[in-house]
Coordinates of C-alpha atoms and ligand atoms in Angstrom, one line a residue:
X155 CA 41.7 -130.4 70.7
X156 CA 43.7 -127.2 71.4
X157 CA 42.9 -126.2 74.3
X158 CA 40.9 -127.6 76.9
X159 CA 41.0 -126.1 81.1
X160 CA 40.7 -128.5 84.1
X161 CA 38.7 -127.5 86.9
X162 CA 38.4 -127.3 90.5
X163 CA 41.2 -130.8 90.8
X164 CA 42.7 -131.6 93.0
X165 CA 46.2 -131.5 92.0
X166 CA 48.2 -134.1 92.9
X167 CA 51.7 -133.0 92.8
X168 CA 55.7 -132.1 93.9
X169 CA 54.6 -133.4 97.5
X170 CA 50.9 -131.0 97.7
X171 CA 47.4 -131.1 97.6
X172 CA 46.0 -127.4 95.9
X173 CA 42.4 -127.6 94.0
X174 CA 43.4 -125.0 91.1
X175 CA 42.4 -124.7 87.5
X176 CA 44.5 -126.2 84.6
X177 CA 44.6 -125.2 81.4
X178 CA 45.7 -127.2 78.6
X179 CA 46.9 -125.4 75.2
X180 CA 48.6 -126.8 71.8
X181 CA 50.1 -130.1 73.9
X182 CA 51.3 -128.0 76.9
X183 CA 49.8 -126.8 80.2
X184 CA 49.7 -123.5 80.0
X185 CA 48.3 -122.1 82.6
X186 CA 47.7 -123.4 86.6
X187 CA 45.6 -120.6 88.7
X188 CA 43.1 -121.2 91.6
X189 CA 40.6 -119.1 88.6
X190 CA 40.9 -119.5 85.7
X191 CA 37.4 -120.4 84.4
X192 CA 37.4 -116.7 82.9
X193 CA 39.6 -117.7 79.9
X194 CA 38.1 -119.0 76.2
X195 CA 39.0 -122.6 76.0
X196 CA 37.9 -125.7 73.1
X197 CA 36.2 -127.6 75.6
X198 CA 36.0 -127.5 80.4
X199 CA 36.3 -130.5 82.1
X200 CA 34.3 -129.9 85.6
X201 CA 37.4 -131.9 88.2
X202 CA 35.0 -130.7 91.2
X203 CA 35.9 -133.8 94.0
X204 CA 38.4 -135.9 91.6
X205 CA 41.8 -135.7 91.4
X206 CA 44.8 -134.1 88.5
X207 CA 47.5 -137.0 88.9
X208 CA 50.6 -136.1 86.4
X209 CA 50.5 -139.6 83.8
X210 CA 52.1 -142.3 85.1
X211 CA 55.4 -143.3 83.3
X212 CA 56.3 -146.8 83.5
X213 CA 59.5 -147.6 82.9
X214 CA 59.2 -151.8 82.8
X215 CA 57.0 -153.0 79.8
X216 CA 57.2 -155.7 77.4
X217 CA 55.0 -155.0 74.2
X218 CA 55.4 -158.1 72.3
X219 CA 56.3 -156.4 68.8
X220 CA 58.7 -157.2 66.5
X221 CA 57.6 -160.8 66.4
X222 CA 55.4 -161.3 69.8
X223 CA 53.0 -160.0 68.2
X224 CA 50.4 -162.9 69.6
X225 CA 51.1 -161.7 73.3
X226 CA 50.6 -158.6 72.3
X227 CA 51.3 -155.1 70.5
X228 CA 52.0 -151.7 70.5
X229 CA 49.3 -150.6 69.5
X230 CA 47.3 -153.0 72.2
X231 CA 49.3 -152.1 75.4
X232 CA 49.3 -148.9 74.5
X233 CA 45.4 -148.4 74.8
X234 CA 45.4 -150.3 77.5
X235 CA 48.7 -148.5 79.4
X236 CA 46.2 -145.3 78.1
X237 CA 43.2 -146.4 79.5
X238 CA 44.9 -147.4 82.5
X239 CA 46.3 -143.8 83.2
X240 CA 49.3 -144.7 82.1
X241 CA 50.7 -141.8 79.3
X242 CA 54.6 -142.8 78.5
X243 CA 56.5 -146.2 79.5
X244 CA 60.0 -147.4 78.2
X245 CA 60.6 -150.8 76.7
X246 CA 62.8 -154.1 77.1
X247 CA 64.4 -155.7 74.1
X248 CA 63.5 -160.0 74.5
X249 CA 61.2 -159.4 71.4
X250 CA 62.0 -160.9 68.4
X251 CA 64.3 -160.1 66.6
X252 CA 66.4 -158.5 70.2
X253 CA 66.7 -155.1 70.3
X254 CA 70.4 -154.9 70.8
X255 CA 71.7 -152.9 68.6
X256 CA 70.4 -149.6 67.0
X257 CA 69.2 -150.8 64.3
X258 CA 67.0 -152.8 65.8
X259 CA 65.7 -149.5 67.7
X260 CA 65.6 -147.4 65.3
X261 CA 62.8 -149.9 64.0
X262 CA 61.3 -149.7 67.5
X263 CA 60.7 -146.5 67.0
X264 CA 59.4 -146.5 64.7
X265 CA 56.4 -148.8 64.7
X266 CA 55.8 -146.6 68.4
X267 CA 55.1 -143.5 66.2
X268 CA 52.7 -145.6 63.8
X269 CA 51.3 -146.6 66.1
X270 CA 51.5 -146.2 69.7
X271 CA 49.3 -144.0 71.5
X272 CA 50.9 -143.7 75.2
X273 CA 54.2 -141.6 74.7
X274 CA 57.4 -144.1 74.2
X275 CA 61.5 -145.1 75.1
X276 CA 63.4 -148.3 73.8
X277 CA 66.2 -149.9 75.6
X278 CA 68.8 -151.4 74.8
X279 CA 69.1 -154.7 75.6
X280 CA 72.4 -156.4 76.5
X281 CA 73.4 -159.9 75.2
X282 CA 76.9 -161.7 75.6
X283 CA 79.0 -159.7 72.9
X284 CA 77.3 -156.3 72.4
X285 CA 79.6 -154.2 74.3
X286 CA 80.6 -151.9 71.3
X287 CA 77.3 -151.6 70.4
X288 CA 76.6 -150.8 74.0
X289 CA 79.6 -148.3 74.0
X290 CA 78.2 -146.0 70.8
X291 CA 74.5 -145.5 72.0
X292 CA 73.3 -142.2 71.4
X293 CA 71.9 -141.1 75.4
X294 CA 68.9 -140.0 74.1
X295 CA 68.2 -142.8 71.6
X296 CA 67.9 -145.2 74.2
X297 CA 66.1 -145.2 77.9
X298 CA 68.8 -147.3 79.4
X299 CA 70.3 -151.0 79.0
X300 CA 68.9 -153.3 80.3
X301 CA 71.1 -156.8 81.5
X302 CA 68.9 -159.2 82.1
X303 CA 71.5 -161.2 84.5
X304 CA 69.1 -163.9 85.6
X305 CA 67.5 -165.4 82.7
X306 CA 64.1 -164.9 81.8
X307 CA 61.2 -164.7 78.2
X308 CA 63.3 -164.2 75.4
X309 CA 67.4 -165.8 75.3
X310 CA 68.6 -162.6 77.2
X311 CA 71.1 -163.9 80.3
X312 CA 74.2 -162.3 80.6
X313 CA 76.0 -164.5 82.3
X314 CA 79.7 -163.5 81.4
X315 CA 81.5 -161.7 84.6
X316 CA 83.8 -159.1 82.0
X317 CA 80.8 -158.7 80.3
X318 CA 78.8 -157.7 83.2
X319 CA 81.8 -155.9 84.0
X320 CA 82.8 -154.5 80.8
X321 CA 78.3 -152.8 80.3
X322 CA 78.9 -151.9 84.1
X323 CA 82.1 -150.1 83.1
X324 CA 81.9 -148.8 80.1
X325 CA 77.3 -148.4 79.8
X326 CA 77.3 -143.7 78.8
X327 CA 74.1 -144.4 80.4
X328 CA 72.0 -145.8 83.0
X329 CA 71.8 -150.0 83.5
X330 CA 68.8 -151.7 84.2
X331 CA 69.1 -155.0 85.9
X332 CA 66.5 -158.1 86.3
X333 CA 68.6 -159.9 88.9
X334 CA 68.4 -163.1 90.0
X335 CA 71.0 -165.9 89.5
X336 CA 70.3 -168.7 86.8
X337 CA 72.4 -171.9 88.7
X338 CA 70.9 -171.2 91.0
X339 CA 67.3 -171.6 89.7
X340 CA 68.0 -174.2 87.6
X341 CA 69.0 -176.3 90.7
X342 CA 65.9 -175.1 92.3
X343 CA 64.2 -176.8 89.7
X344 CA 65.9 -179.4 89.0
X345 CA 64.7 -180.5 93.2
X346 CA 60.9 -179.9 92.1
X347 CA 60.7 -181.6 89.2
X348 CA 62.6 -185.0 91.7
X349 CA 59.5 -184.2 94.4
X350 CA 57.2 -182.9 91.6
X351 CA 57.6 -183.8 87.5
X352 CA 56.6 -182.0 85.4
X353 CA 53.4 -180.6 87.7
X354 CA 55.1 -178.5 89.9
X355 CA 52.8 -176.2 92.0
X356 CA 52.5 -172.4 91.0
X357 CA 52.9 -172.1 94.9
X358 CA 57.0 -172.9 94.5
X359 CA 57.6 -170.8 92.4
X360 CA 59.0 -168.4 95.3
X361 CA 61.0 -171.5 96.3
X362 CA 63.0 -171.7 93.0
X363 CA 62.8 -168.1 92.0
X364 CA 64.2 -168.0 95.6
X365 CA 65.1 -164.9 97.7
X366 CA 68.4 -166.4 97.7
X367 CA 68.2 -166.4 94.1
X368 CA 67.3 -162.5 94.2
X369 CA 69.6 -161.6 96.6
X370 CA 72.4 -163.2 95.5
X371 CA 72.3 -161.0 91.2
X372 CA 71.8 -158.2 93.4
X373 CA 74.6 -157.4 95.5
X374 CA 77.0 -159.2 92.0
X375 CA 74.6 -155.8 90.7
X376 CA 75.2 -153.0 93.7
X377 CA 79.4 -154.3 93.5
X378 CA 79.7 -153.8 90.6
X379 CA 77.8 -150.9 90.1
X380 CA 80.0 -149.1 93.3
X381 CA 83.2 -150.4 91.4
X382 CA 82.0 -149.3 88.2
X383 CA 80.7 -145.8 90.1
X384 CA 77.4 -147.6 87.6
X385 CA 74.2 -145.7 87.7
X386 CA 72.5 -148.7 88.7
X387 CA 68.6 -149.2 88.7
X388 CA 67.0 -152.5 90.1
X389 CA 64.5 -153.3 88.8
X390 CA 61.0 -155.3 90.1
X391 CA 62.7 -156.1 94.1
X392 CA 60.6 -158.6 95.4
X393 CA 62.6 -159.3 99.0
X394 CA 63.0 -157.7 102.1
X395 CA 66.7 -159.2 102.1
X396 CA 67.4 -156.7 98.7
X397 CA 66.4 -153.5 100.4
X398 CA 69.4 -153.5 102.8
X399 CA 70.6 -152.8 98.9
X400 CA 69.8 -149.7 98.8
X401 CA 69.7 -146.6 100.8
X402 CA 66.5 -145.0 102.1
X403 CA 65.2 -141.1 101.0
X404 CA 64.9 -139.0 98.3
X405 CA 66.4 -140.0 94.9
X406 CA 69.2 -137.0 94.4
X407 CA 72.2 -138.6 94.1
X408 CA 71.9 -141.8 94.0
X409 CA 73.9 -144.3 92.1
X410 CA 71.8 -147.0 92.7
X411 CA 68.0 -147.1 93.3
X412 CA 65.5 -149.9 93.5
X413 CA 62.1 -150.2 91.8
X414 CA 59.2 -152.0 92.3
X415 CA 56.5 -153.4 90.1
X416 CA 52.3 -153.3 91.5
X417 CA 52.2 -156.7 91.3
X418 CA 54.7 -157.8 93.8
X419 CA 52.9 -154.7 96.7
X420 CA 49.6 -156.0 95.4
X421 CA 49.7 -159.1 95.6
X422 CA 51.7 -162.3 98.0
X423 CA 52.1 -166.6 97.8
X424 CA 48.8 -166.9 99.0
X425 CA 47.2 -165.5 95.9
X426 CA 49.4 -168.7 93.7
X427 CA 46.5 -170.7 95.9
X428 CA 43.3 -168.7 93.6
X429 CA 45.6 -167.5 90.2
X430 CA 47.9 -169.9 89.7
X431 CA 49.6 -168.9 86.6
X432 CA 48.2 -165.9 86.2
X433 CA 50.5 -164.8 89.0
X434 CA 53.8 -166.1 87.8
X435 CA 56.6 -163.3 86.4
X436 CA 60.2 -163.3 87.6
X437 CA 60.9 -162.5 90.0
X438 CA 58.2 -164.9 92.0
X439 CA 55.7 -163.0 94.3
X440 CA 56.9 -163.4 97.6
X441 CA 55.7 -163.6 101.2
X442 CA 53.7 -161.4 103.1
X443 CA 56.6 -160.4 105.3
X444 CA 58.1 -159.1 101.6
X445 CA 55.0 -157.6 100.9
X446 CA 55.1 -155.9 103.7
X447 CA 58.5 -154.8 103.2
X448 CA 58.5 -153.9 99.8
X449 CA 55.6 -151.2 100.5
X450 CA 57.3 -150.2 103.8
X451 CA 60.9 -149.1 101.4
X452 CA 57.9 -147.2 98.9
X453 CA 58.3 -145.0 101.6
X454 CA 61.6 -144.8 103.4
X455 CA 62.9 -143.9 99.4
X456 CA 64.1 -147.3 99.2
X457 CA 62.2 -147.9 95.9
X458 CA 62.3 -144.9 93.6
X459 CA 60.3 -145.7 91.3
X460 CA 57.3 -148.0 90.9
X461 CA 56.3 -149.9 87.1
X462 CA 54.3 -152.4 86.3
X463 CA 56.1 -154.9 84.2
X464 CA 53.9 -155.6 81.9
X465 CA 54.1 -159.2 80.2
X466 CA 51.7 -160.0 78.6
X467 CA 51.8 -164.1 77.9
X468 CA 48.3 -165.7 76.1
X469 CA 45.5 -166.9 78.3
X470 CA 46.5 -171.0 76.3
X471 CA 49.7 -170.7 77.4
X472 CA 49.7 -170.0 81.2
X473 CA 47.2 -172.6 80.8
X474 CA 50.1 -175.3 80.9
X475 CA 52.7 -177.0 84.0
X476 CA 54.8 -175.4 85.9
X477 CA 57.2 -175.4 83.5
X478 CA 55.4 -174.7 80.3
X479 CA 54.3 -171.4 81.6
X480 CA 55.9 -168.9 80.5
X481 CA 56.0 -165.9 83.7
X482 CA 54.7 -162.7 83.0
X483 CA 50.9 -161.0 83.8
X484 CA 49.5 -158.0 82.0
X485 CA 48.9 -155.4 84.3
X486 CA 49.0 -151.6 82.4
X487 CA 45.7 -151.3 82.5
X488 CA 45.2 -151.2 86.0
X489 CA 48.2 -151.3 87.5
X490 CA 47.7 -146.7 88.4
X491 CA 44.4 -147.5 90.3
X492 CA 46.0 -150.8 92.3
X493 CA 48.6 -148.6 93.7
X494 CA 45.2 -146.1 94.7
X495 CA 44.3 -149.2 97.1
X496 CA 47.4 -148.9 99.0
X497 CA 46.2 -145.2 99.5
X498 CA 42.4 -146.3 100.6
X499 CA 44.1 -149.2 103.4
X500 CA 46.8 -146.2 104.3
X501 CA 50.0 -147.2 103.4
X502 CA 50.7 -145.2 100.4
X503 CA 50.5 -141.1 99.9
X504 CA 48.5 -140.2 96.9
X505 CA 52.1 -138.0 97.2
X506 CA 53.4 -140.9 97.1
X507 CA 52.6 -142.1 94.9
X508 CA 52.7 -139.3 92.7
X509 CA 56.7 -139.4 93.4
X510 CA 56.7 -142.9 92.5
X511 CA 54.9 -143.1 89.2
X512 CA 56.1 -140.0 87.7
X513 CA 58.1 -137.0 89.8
X514 CA 61.4 -139.8 89.5
X515 CA 60.9 -141.9 86.5
X516 CA 61.3 -138.7 85.2
X517 CA 64.1 -137.4 87.3
X518 CA 66.0 -141.1 87.0
X519 CA 65.7 -141.5 83.7
X520 CA 66.7 -137.7 82.6
X521 CA 63.2 -137.7 81.1
X522 CA 61.9 -133.5 79.5
X523 CA 59.6 -131.9 80.1
X524 CA 57.6 -134.3 81.6
X525 CA 57.1 -136.3 85.1
X526 CA 55.2 -133.4 86.7
X527 CA 52.1 -130.4 87.0
X528 CA 54.1 -127.4 85.3
X529 CA 53.9 -124.4 83.3
X530 CA 55.5 -125.5 79.4
X531 CA 55.9 -128.9 80.1
X532 CA 53.6 -131.4 77.5
X533 CA 50.1 -132.5 79.3
X534 CA 50.3 -135.6 80.9
X535 CA 47.8 -135.9 82.5
X536 CA 45.5 -138.5 84.5
X537 CA 42.4 -138.1 86.3
X538 CA 41.3 -140.3 89.0
X539 CA 38.5 -140.6 91.2
X540 CA 38.4 -141.9 94.2
X541 CA 35.2 -142.2 94.7
X542 CA 34.0 -144.4 92.4
X543 CA 34.3 -147.9 92.2
X544 CA 36.2 -149.9 89.0
X545 CA 34.9 -154.0 88.7
X546 CA 37.5 -155.5 86.6
X547 CA 35.0 -157.0 84.0
X548 CA 36.4 -159.4 81.3
X549 CA 34.5 -157.8 77.8
X550 CA 36.6 -154.7 78.9
X551 CA 40.1 -156.1 79.4
X552 CA 41.9 -153.5 76.4
X553 CA 45.1 -156.7 76.6
X554 CA 45.2 -158.2 72.6
X555 CA 45.5 -161.8 75.2
X556 CA 42.3 -160.7 77.1
X557 CA 42.9 -161.9 79.7
X558 CA 43.9 -159.8 83.2
X559 CA 44.8 -161.5 87.4
X560 CA 42.8 -158.8 88.3
X561 CA 40.3 -160.4 87.0
X562 CA 36.1 -159.9 89.1
X563 CA 38.4 -156.8 91.8
X564 CA 36.6 -154.4 92.5
X565 CA 38.9 -151.3 93.0
X566 CA 37.5 -149.3 94.9
X567 CA 38.3 -146.4 92.1
X568 CA 38.5 -145.2 88.3
X569 CA 40.7 -143.6 85.9
X570 CA 39.0 -140.8 84.8
X571 CA 40.2 -139.3 81.7
X572 CA 44.0 -139.6 80.7
X573 CA 45.7 -136.8 78.5
X574 CA 48.5 -137.3 76.2
X575 CA 50.6 -134.6 74.8
X576 CA 47.5 -132.6 76.1
X577 CA 45.1 -135.1 73.4
X578 CA 41.8 -136.9 76.0
X579 CA 43.3 -140.2 74.7
X580 CA 40.0 -141.4 77.5
X581 CA 38.1 -141.1 78.2
X582 CA 33.9 -142.6 79.9
X583 CA 35.9 -145.3 79.9
X584 CA 37.1 -145.3 76.2
X585 CA 39.9 -144.7 74.0
X586 CA 40.5 -142.1 71.4
X587 CA 42.5 -144.5 68.8
X588 CA 43.7 -142.1 66.4
X589 CA 46.0 -140.2 69.7
X590 CA 49.4 -141.1 68.7
X591 CA 52.4 -141.1 71.8
X592 CA 55.9 -138.8 71.6
X593 CA 59.5 -140.3 71.7
X594 CA 60.4 -139.9 74.8
X595 CA 63.5 -136.5 75.2
X596 CA 65.4 -136.8 77.5
X597 CA 68.2 -134.6 80.0
X598 CA 71.6 -135.5 78.2
X599 CA 74.7 -134.8 76.5
Ligands
DOR678 O1 57.8 -162.2 84.4 C1 58.2 -161.4 83.8 N1 57.7 -161.6 82.5 N2 59.5 -161.2 84.4 C2 60.4 -160.8 83.4 O2 61.3 -160.5 83.4 C3 60.2 -161.0 81.5 C4 58.7 -161.1 80.6 C5 58.3 -161.6 80.8 O3 59.3 -160.8 79.2 O4 57.6 -161.9 79.4

């Protein structure tokens, strides 16, 4: 389809909401205006009563390819992403083999060109001995450098001080970190194992993956970034305490930024009682007070970006006891509508959701021609209906792992249509699996 006219949409963009028509032609937003109904087009979408948002750009997903494809694949997880209103994603290096050199990175791009329904970019992972690869990276070849300063799924811990100094001093592109102090976590694990044996209650996860473990690692990341002038983005913040490390206000000029994830904004420790290992993730979901502080930090700008950390594991893997059940949960299909719940609850404005899920991601990562509803930009768009509820029905879950932490939840909003580069990738509850995303381009020297 080469031209689509979206009429009477409430366009949420750049801090405003206005009823407008949007003309999409040859993949791009060609024109935005009050009334474009006289134009000849192939298809008209009447968006009366619905809101049009720039598609979410998710800066943190795990799609498990290559090597962990029993948990998820680029094809399945990107299909779930477009059904959830995510039009671009940046994918993590803890696969098998690890994405710690340029050849592994290019292999992923080759796979995504073939299979991905959404636009894509990949992180180069840091290891204890790949500084030369990091220094040599073409700034347009990776979205960033991922450093696991705390151990999580996969064997990617970077725990030598001098290695971290080298990465922070020399990375030519943004450094994104997972911050949890592994030695502290190990001590907590030993303590809880002594008390409970192997069957530690899942509710102990935030006490094992503790506030102190997050704080220790995040303060180190900030210290190193300040020392070396690094562009640092701290991923999936979970504690009120760590928010003191960040600066309120607009993203412009910040060298240190923070990300919160949809599940840490939606769940709190009370949910372990019903969800158990299904919401076990790293860093852990913490207290209601932490959740509340994260929600406030989104509004005051200490949190600049909201992402998913989509991290699927199989149902069977998740049925195991505490130490065996892997951390991570699948999220891309329902993350955006879970954020819209905070709009319905009066915590976020629609403009803020769009700023944190799209504008700021494009700005921080210097993504070219995406992240806004602007003439000339790629037509990555999501039409949402704030009045049509979504029941998270088992039959409609698109993840390869086949389960969702939101199963049975009724969200107040629904994703109606998703366009990726002007192509309708999701509509009427159906994914168009023929659509292919593009490699993200960056405005970097
Ligand atoms: O819960 C998590 N799962 N946190 C991570 O850092 C990794 C992720 C995964 O890959 O499973």
